[in-house]
XYZ file of C-alpha atoms in Angstrom:
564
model
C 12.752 -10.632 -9.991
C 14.482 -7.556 -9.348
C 13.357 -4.623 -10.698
C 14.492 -1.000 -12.217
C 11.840 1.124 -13.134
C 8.225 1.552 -11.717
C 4.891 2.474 -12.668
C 2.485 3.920 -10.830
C -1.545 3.301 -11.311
C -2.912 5.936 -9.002
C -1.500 9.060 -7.158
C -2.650 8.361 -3.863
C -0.844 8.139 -0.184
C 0.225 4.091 -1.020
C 1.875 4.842 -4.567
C 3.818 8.169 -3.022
C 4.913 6.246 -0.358
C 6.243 3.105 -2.571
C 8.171 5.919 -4.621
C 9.713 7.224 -1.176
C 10.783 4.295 -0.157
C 12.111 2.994 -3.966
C 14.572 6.515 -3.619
C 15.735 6.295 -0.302
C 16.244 2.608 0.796
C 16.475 1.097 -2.886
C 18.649 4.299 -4.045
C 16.580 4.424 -7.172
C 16.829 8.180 -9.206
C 13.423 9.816 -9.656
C 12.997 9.370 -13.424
C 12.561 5.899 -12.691
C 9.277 6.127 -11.727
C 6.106 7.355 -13.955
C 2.872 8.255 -11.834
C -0.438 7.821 -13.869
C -3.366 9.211 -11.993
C -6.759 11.362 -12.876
C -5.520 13.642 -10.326
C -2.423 14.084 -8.173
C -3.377 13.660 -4.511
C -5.770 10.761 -4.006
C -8.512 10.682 -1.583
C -5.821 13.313 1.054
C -7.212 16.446 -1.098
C -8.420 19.730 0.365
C -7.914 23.223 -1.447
C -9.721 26.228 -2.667
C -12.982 24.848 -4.252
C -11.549 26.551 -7.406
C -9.087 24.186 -7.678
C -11.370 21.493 -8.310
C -11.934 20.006 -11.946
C -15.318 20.285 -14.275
C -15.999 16.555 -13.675
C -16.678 16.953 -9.722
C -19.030 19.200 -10.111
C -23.276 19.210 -11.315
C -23.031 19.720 -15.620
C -22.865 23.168 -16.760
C -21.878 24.484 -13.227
C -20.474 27.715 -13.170
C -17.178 26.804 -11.599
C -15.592 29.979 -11.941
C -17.751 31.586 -9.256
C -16.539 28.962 -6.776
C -15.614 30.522 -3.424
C -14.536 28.957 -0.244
C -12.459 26.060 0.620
C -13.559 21.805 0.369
C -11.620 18.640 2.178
C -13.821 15.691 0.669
C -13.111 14.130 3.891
C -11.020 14.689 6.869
C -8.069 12.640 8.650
C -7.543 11.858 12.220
C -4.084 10.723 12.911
C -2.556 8.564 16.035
C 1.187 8.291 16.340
C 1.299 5.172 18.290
C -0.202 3.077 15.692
C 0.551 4.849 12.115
C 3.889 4.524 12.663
C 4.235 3.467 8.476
C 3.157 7.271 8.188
C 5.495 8.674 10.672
C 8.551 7.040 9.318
C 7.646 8.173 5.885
C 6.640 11.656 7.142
C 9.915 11.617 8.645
C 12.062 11.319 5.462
C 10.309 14.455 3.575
C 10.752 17.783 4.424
C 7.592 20.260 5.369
C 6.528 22.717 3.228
C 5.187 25.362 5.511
C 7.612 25.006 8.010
C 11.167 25.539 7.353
C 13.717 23.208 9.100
C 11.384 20.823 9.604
C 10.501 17.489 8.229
C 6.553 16.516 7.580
C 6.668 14.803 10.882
C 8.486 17.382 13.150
C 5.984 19.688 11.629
C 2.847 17.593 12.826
C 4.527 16.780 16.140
C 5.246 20.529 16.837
C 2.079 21.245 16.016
C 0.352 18.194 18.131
C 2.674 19.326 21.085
C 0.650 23.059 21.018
C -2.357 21.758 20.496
C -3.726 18.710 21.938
C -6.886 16.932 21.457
C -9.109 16.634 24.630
C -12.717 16.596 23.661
C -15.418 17.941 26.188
C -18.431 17.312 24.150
C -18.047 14.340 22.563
C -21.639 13.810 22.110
C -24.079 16.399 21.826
C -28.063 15.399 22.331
C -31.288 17.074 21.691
C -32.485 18.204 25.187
C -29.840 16.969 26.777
C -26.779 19.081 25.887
C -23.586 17.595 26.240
C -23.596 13.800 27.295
C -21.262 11.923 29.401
C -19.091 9.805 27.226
C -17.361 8.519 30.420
C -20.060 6.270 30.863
C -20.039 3.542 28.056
C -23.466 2.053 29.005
C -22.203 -1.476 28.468
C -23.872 -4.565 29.646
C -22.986 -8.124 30.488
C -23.948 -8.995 27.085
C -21.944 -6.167 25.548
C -18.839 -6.816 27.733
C -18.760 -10.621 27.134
C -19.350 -10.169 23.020
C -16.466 -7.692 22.373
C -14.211 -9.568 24.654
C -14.612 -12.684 22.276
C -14.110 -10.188 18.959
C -10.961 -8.883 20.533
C -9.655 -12.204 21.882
C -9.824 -14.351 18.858
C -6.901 -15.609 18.055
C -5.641 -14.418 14.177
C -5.841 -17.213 12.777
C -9.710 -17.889 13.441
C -10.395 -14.343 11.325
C -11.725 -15.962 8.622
C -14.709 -17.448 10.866
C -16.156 -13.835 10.213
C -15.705 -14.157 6.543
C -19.362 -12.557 5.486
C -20.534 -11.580 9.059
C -22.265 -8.245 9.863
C -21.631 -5.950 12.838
C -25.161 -6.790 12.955
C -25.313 -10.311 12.993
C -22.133 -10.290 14.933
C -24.583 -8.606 17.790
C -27.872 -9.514 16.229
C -28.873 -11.037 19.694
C -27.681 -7.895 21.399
C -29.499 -4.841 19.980
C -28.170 -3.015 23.231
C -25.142 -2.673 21.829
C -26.402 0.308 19.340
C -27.760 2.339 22.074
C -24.426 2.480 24.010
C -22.713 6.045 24.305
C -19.537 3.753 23.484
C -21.040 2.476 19.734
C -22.382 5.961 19.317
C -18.233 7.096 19.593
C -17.091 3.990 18.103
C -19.094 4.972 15.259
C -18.708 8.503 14.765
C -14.793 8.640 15.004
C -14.288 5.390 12.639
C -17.372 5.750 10.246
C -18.271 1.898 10.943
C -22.119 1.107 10.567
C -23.490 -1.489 11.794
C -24.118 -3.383 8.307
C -20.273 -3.182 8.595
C -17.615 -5.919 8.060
C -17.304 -7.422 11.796
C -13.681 -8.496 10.330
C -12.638 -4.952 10.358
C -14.136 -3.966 13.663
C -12.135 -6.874 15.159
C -8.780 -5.679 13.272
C -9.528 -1.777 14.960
C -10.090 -3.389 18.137
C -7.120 -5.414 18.410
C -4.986 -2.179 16.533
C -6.807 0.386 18.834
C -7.664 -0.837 21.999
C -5.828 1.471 24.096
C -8.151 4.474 22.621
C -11.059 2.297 24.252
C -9.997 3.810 27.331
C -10.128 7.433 26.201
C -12.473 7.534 23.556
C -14.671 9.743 25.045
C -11.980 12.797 25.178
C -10.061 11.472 21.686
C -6.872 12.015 23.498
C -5.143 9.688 21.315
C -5.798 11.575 18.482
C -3.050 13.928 16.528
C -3.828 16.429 13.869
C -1.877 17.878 10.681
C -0.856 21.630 11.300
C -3.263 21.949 8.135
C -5.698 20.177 6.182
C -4.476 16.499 4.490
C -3.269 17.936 1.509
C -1.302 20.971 2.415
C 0.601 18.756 5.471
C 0.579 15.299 4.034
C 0.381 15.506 0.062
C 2.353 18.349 -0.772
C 4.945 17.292 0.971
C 5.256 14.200 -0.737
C 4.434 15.542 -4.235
C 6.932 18.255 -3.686
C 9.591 16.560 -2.379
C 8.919 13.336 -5.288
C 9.147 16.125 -7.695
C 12.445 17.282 -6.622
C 13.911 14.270 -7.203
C 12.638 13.894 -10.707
C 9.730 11.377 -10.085
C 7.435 11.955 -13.781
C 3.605 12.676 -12.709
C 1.319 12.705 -15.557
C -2.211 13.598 -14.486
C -5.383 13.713 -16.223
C -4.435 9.823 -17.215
C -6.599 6.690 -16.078
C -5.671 3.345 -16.977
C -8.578 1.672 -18.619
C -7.572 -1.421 -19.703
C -4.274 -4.408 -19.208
C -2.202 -6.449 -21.027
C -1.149 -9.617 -19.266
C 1.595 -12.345 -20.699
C 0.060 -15.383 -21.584
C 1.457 -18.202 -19.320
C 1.081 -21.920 -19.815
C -0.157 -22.464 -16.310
C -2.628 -19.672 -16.575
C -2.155 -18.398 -13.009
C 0.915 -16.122 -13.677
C 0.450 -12.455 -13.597
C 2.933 -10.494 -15.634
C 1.790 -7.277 -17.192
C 3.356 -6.699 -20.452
C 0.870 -3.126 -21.322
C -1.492 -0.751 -20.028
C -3.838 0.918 -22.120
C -3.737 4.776 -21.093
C -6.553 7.503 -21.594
C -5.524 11.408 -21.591
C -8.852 12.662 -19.783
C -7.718 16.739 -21.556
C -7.403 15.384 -25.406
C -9.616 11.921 -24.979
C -7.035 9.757 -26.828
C -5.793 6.743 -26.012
C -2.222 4.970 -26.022
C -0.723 1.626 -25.163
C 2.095 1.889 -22.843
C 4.389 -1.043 -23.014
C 5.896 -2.582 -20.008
C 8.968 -4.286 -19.941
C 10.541 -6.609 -17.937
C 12.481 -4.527 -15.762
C 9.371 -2.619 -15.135
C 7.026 -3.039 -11.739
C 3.369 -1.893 -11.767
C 1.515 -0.703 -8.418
C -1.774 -0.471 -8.829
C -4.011 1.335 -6.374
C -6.929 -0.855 -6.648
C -9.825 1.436 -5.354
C -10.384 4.640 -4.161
C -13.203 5.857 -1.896
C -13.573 9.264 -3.630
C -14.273 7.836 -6.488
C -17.340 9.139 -8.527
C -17.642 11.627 -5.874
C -19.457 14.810 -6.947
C -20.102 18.023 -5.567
C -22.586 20.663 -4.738
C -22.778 24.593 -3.676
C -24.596 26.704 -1.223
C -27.315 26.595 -3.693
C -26.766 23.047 -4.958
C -26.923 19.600 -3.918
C -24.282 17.150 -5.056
C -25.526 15.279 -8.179
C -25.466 11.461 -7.605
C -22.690 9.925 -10.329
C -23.900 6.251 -10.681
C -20.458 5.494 -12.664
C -18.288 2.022 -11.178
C -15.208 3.592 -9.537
C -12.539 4.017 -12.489
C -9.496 1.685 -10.436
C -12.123 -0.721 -9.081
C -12.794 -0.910 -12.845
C -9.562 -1.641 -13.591
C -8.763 -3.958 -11.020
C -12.191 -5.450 -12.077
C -10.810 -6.291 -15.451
C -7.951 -8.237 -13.979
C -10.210 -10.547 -11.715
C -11.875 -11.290 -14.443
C -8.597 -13.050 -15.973
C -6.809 -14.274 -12.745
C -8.574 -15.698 -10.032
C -6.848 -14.987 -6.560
C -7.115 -10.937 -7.075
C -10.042 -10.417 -4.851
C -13.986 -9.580 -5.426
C -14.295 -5.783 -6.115
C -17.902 -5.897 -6.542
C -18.008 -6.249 -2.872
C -17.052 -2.914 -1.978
C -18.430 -1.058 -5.301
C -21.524 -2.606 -6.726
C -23.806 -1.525 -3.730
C -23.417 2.004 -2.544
C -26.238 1.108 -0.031
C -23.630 0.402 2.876
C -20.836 2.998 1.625
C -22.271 6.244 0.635
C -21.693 9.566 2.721
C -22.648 13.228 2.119
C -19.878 15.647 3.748
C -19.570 19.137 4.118
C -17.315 22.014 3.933
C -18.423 25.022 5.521
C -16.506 28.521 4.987
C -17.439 32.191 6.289
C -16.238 35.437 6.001
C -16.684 35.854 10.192
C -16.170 33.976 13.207
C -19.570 34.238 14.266
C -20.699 30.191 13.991
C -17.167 29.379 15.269
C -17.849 30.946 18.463
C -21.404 29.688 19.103
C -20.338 26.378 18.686
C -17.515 27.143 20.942
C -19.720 28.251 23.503
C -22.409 25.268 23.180
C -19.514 23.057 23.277
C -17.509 24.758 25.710
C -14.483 24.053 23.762
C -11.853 25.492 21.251
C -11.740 24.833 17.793
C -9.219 22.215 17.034
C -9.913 19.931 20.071
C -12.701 17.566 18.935
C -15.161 15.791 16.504
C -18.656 16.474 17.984
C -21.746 14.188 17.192
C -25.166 14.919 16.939
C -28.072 12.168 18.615
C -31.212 12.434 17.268
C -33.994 12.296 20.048
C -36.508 10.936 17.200
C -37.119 7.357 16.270
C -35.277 7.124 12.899
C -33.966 3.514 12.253
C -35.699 0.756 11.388
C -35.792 -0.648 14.652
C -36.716 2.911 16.091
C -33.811 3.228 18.107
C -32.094 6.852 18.253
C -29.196 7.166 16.281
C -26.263 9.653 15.076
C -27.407 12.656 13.015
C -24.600 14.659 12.171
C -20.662 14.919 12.893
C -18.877 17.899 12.630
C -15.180 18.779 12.908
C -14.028 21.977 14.022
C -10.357 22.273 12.992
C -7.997 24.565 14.651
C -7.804 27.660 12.153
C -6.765 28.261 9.964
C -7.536 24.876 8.167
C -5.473 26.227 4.992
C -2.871 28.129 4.402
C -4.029 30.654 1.589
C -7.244 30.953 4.482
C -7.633 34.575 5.646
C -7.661 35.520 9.956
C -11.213 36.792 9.430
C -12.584 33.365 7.783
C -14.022 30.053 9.286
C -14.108 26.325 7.928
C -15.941 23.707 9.586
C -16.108 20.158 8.321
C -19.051 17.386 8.629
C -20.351 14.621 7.626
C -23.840 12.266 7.310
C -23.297 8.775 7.257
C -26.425 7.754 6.824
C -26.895 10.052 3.779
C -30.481 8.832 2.709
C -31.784 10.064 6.217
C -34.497 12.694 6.579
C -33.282 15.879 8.146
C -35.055 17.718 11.661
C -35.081 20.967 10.559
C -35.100 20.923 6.749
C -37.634 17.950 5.785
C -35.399 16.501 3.113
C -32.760 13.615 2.521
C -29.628 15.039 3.245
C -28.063 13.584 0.054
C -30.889 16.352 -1.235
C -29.661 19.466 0.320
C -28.001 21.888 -1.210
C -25.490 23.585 1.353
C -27.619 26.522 2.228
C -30.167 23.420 3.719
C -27.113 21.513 5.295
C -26.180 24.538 7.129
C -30.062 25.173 8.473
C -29.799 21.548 9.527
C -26.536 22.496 12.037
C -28.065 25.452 13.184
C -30.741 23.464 14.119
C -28.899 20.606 15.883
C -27.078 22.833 17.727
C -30.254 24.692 18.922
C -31.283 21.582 20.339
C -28.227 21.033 22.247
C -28.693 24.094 23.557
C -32.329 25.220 23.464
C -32.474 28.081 26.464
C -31.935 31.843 26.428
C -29.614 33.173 23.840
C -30.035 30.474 21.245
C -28.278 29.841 18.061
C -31.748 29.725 16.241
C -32.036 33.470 16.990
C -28.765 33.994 14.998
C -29.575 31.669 12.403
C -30.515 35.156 9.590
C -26.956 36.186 10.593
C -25.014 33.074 10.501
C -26.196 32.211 7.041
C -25.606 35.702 5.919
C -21.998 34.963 6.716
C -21.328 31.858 4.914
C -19.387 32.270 1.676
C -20.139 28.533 0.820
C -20.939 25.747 1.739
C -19.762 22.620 -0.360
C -21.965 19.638 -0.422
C -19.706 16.338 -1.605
C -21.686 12.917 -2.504
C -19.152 10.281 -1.594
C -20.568 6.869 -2.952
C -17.768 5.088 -1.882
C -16.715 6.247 1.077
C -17.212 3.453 3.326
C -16.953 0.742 0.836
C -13.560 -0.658 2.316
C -15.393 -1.396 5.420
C -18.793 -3.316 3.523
C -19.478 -6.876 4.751
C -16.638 -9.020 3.286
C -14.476 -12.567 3.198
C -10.615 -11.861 3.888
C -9.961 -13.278 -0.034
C -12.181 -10.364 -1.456
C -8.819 -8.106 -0.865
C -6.137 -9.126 -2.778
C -2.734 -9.251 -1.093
C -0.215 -6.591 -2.042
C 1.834 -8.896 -3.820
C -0.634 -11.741 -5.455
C 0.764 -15.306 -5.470
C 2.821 -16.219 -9.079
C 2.851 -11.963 -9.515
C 6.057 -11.162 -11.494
C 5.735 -7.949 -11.688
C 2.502 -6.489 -10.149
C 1.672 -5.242 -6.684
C -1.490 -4.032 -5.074
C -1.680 -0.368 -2.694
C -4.101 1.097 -0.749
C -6.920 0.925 1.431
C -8.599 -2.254 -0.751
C -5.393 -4.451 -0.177
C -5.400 -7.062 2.073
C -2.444 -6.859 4.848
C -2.508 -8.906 7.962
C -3.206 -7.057 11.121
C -3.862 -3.630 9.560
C -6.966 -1.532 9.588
C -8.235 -0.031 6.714
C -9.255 3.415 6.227
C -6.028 4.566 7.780
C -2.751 6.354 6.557
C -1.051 3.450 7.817
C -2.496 0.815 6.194
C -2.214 2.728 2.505
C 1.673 3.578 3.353
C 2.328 0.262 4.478
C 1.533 -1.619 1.486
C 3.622 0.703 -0.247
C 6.094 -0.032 1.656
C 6.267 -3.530 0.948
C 5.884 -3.091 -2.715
C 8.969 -1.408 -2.662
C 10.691 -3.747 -0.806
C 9.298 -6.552 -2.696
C 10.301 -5.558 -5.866
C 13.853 -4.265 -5.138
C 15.174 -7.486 -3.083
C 15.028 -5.649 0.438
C 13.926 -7.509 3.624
C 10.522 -7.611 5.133
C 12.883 -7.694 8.357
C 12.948 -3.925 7.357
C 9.259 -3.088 7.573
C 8.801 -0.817 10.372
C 7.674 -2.722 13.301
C 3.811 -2.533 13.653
C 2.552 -2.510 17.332
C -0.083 -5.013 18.765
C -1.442 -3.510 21.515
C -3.755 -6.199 21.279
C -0.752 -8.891 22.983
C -0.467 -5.809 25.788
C -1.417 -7.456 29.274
C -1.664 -3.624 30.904
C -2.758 -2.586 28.092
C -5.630 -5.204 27.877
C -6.638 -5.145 31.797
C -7.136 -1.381 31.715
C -9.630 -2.148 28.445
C -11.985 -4.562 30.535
C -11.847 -2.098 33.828
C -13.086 0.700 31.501
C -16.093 -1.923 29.824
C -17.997 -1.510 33.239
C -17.828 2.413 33.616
């Protein structure tokens, strides 16, 4: 059924981009479409740490000496496969560049500034390390060539199937420089869904080729919100879209149906986080819901330079939601999978900013590169997994500056990560989900010293570098990696459900065939068709999604570069 108004569950990339496409290809007028969301951007945030509400940071924090900037987590585009995001780019105008749509803005900006990573792996001792050289074996060559040439229709064969078990008779494969990149620039681990690392095979084989240098990669002029976000909010807003934030939906009313298997919401039960009181918002017939059904900053805290990020055990508030309608219909998917065991899905990030250039330009010169042209990656040269391999430390991104646009010329902001949060650090002897941001910042100084351990070390700078950080903004991510935990392909549920009438899934815990999760694309995508689902357009007018995976040229130069 055709519908005429729209209401949003969630202000992330996947609802925005349903709204886009429900005013410019369904010629719907803003003020038919009502955004409920705790907050206004989704997981694309970034800002001045002050801009941050009470409930993301430790109890009684005093927020209002908050200095410094904080991106929960960072993006790394690539035009020839989110081309969802590029189209809808395309049709909003940039905010910090006049004349300019979103798109034109991030091209011009690509076009000046182009990824080419020199040290894309950094080791204790060693220095930089040649990424060229995969270190594949026979065993590693002939394993990956079955993920990537299984046919789609044999997917669900890895319904429930490790990375791990996937290799489990090929423990080589974790001690290859090309898992160690594979790893680091997708966050996989390996007790990972092998379903997804298929999907990014098949969607991103071509960057097998040039992984090493990232030269596939494109970046934002500016951080995720300021390039991505605002655009879309601001333009949304111009056209009369209603955004009410500080709401969560906590609770559904569904139509009872005589065959028990149709799903039409009839009420949502809404909670205003400023007053705590609650109201039951009808929905009629004419109405569509899209529900973003998970977020992967949800429950994520934060920390300062003297503070580590308290752990928030709380169930993600829209897999909550979407938990509560699994419980009544059956074929919505298993959240529990992604968000009852943080084990597999939790990451500690970073946010680094100083008043000087002064660690910008030493990791410059360890790296021998300019900010803005890589994501480096720290090996460990001490047995730390259970099998006592060696294994990724640290990541850090080191953005062209200035990352934001109220930054100042004299400041700095560098970005990390620690995937493997309940690690021990090298240089401060805690768990890294411990350390306060004064201790993550002693840890880089220490990696880096490693890297490059001869005269005119970092170490000796260390009094000085610390001196200049203004903060340094721990964020506990429990669910960061959750949409890539071991999973069956029916523990999604589609973005339209079978006998929906009026309720469509977004986001990143969708299911969509081909895509990869933990992308732009994927989260505009499903938009994309909820919009065109519920306003009678075509799927014929989905932009066309590329499979580099059916590429013969494209495929041949993937198995010459398995035996560099």
């Amino acid at each position: 059924m055709v519908k005429t108004k729209a209401v949003m569950i969630g202000a992330g990339l996947g609802n925005m981009a349903a709204a886009v496409y429900l005013i410019q290809e369904a010629h719907w007028r803003g003020e038919q479409i009502t955004f409920y969301g705790a907050d206004m951007h989704g997981a694309n945030d970034g800002g001045e740490t002050s801009e941050f509400g009470d409930e993301y940071w430790n109890k009684n924090h005093p927020l209002a000496n908050q200095t410094g900037y904080v991106a929960r987590g960072g993006r790394m585009l690539n035009y020839r496969t989110y081309v969802d995001l590029m189209d809808l780019l395309d049709r909003i105008p940039s905010v910090t560049e006049e004349g300019m749509t979103a798109a034109e803005d991030t091209h011009d900006f690509d076009s000046h500034h182009r990824t080419y990573d020199k040290a894309r792996l950094l080791q204790g001792g060693k220095g930089i390390i040649d990424g060229g050289k995969l270190g594949l074996n026979n065993k590693d060559r002939v394993l990956l060539s079955k993920l990537v040439l299984m046919p789609d229709e044999e997917e669900t064969k890895l319904d429930n199937v490790t990375i791990a078990e996937y290799f489990k008779d090929d423990p080589h494969m974790f001690q290859t420089n090309f898992w160690y990149m594979w790893e680091t620039t997708f966050a996989f681990r390996i007790e990972s869904s092998v379903q997804e690392l298929r999907r990014y095979m098949h969607q991103m084989i071509y960057e097998f080729t040039q992984i090493e240098h990232l030269v596939g990669v494109n970046r934002t002029r500016y951080n995720q919100f300021d390039s991505i976000m605002l655009p879309l909010i601001t333009y949304l807003k111009d056209q009369g879209v209603t955004f009410l934030d500080n709401r969560i939906v906590t609770d559904w009313e569904f139509a009872d149906s005589p065959l028990q298997d149709e799903i039409t919401v009839t009420g949502l039960h809404v909670k205003n986080l400023e007053t705590e009181s609650e109201e039951l918002v009808d929905i009629d017939d004419d109405t569509a819901v899209i529900f973003t059904n998970g977020s992967i900053t949800d429950s994520a805290t934060m920390g300062d330079y003297n503070t580590p990020a308290r752990e928030n055990m709380e169930y993600g508030i829209s897999a909550a939601l979407w938990k509560k309608a699994t419980e009544r219909f059956y074929n919505l998917g298993t959240p529990d999978k992604f968000f009852n065991d943080r084990k597999n899905s939790e990451w500690v990030s970073f946010t680094l900013t100083t008043k000087n250039h002064l660690l910008l330009n030493e990791i410059t010169r360890i790296t021998t590169q300019v900010p803005g042209n890589a994501l480096n990656s720290f090996l460990s040269t001490t047995p730390i997994t259970p099998l006592g391999q060696k294994d990724i430390n640290m990541s850090i991104v080191v953005h062209h500056q200035p990352h934001f646009t109220t930054q100042k010329p004299n400041e700095s902001v560098i970005w990390g990560y620690f995937l493997y949060p309940r690690r021990t650090g090298e240089f401060v002897h805690k768990q890294y989900i411990k350390m306060t941001g004064k201790e993550m910042a002693q840890e880089l100084i220490g990696q880096l010293s490693k890297v490059d351990p001869g005269p005119n070390n970092i170490k000796d700078k260390e009094p000085e570098i610390l001196d200049s950080i203004i903060n340094n903004i721990p964020v506990y991510m429990p669910y960061a990696s959750a949409l890539f935990n071991n999973r069956a392909k029916s523990d999604r549920p589609e973005v339209i459900p079978a006998h929906s009438t009026n309720l469509a899934f977004t986001g990143e815990f969708a299911e969509q065939p081909y895509q990869m999760i933990f992308t732009e694309q994927s989260a505009v995508r499903s938009g994309e068709i909820a919009a065109y689902h519920f306003t009678g357009i075509s799927m014929d007018n989905l932009v066309d999604t590329p499979r580099y995976d059916k590429d013969p040229k494209t495929l041949l130069k993937a198995t010459k570069r398995m035996f560099s």
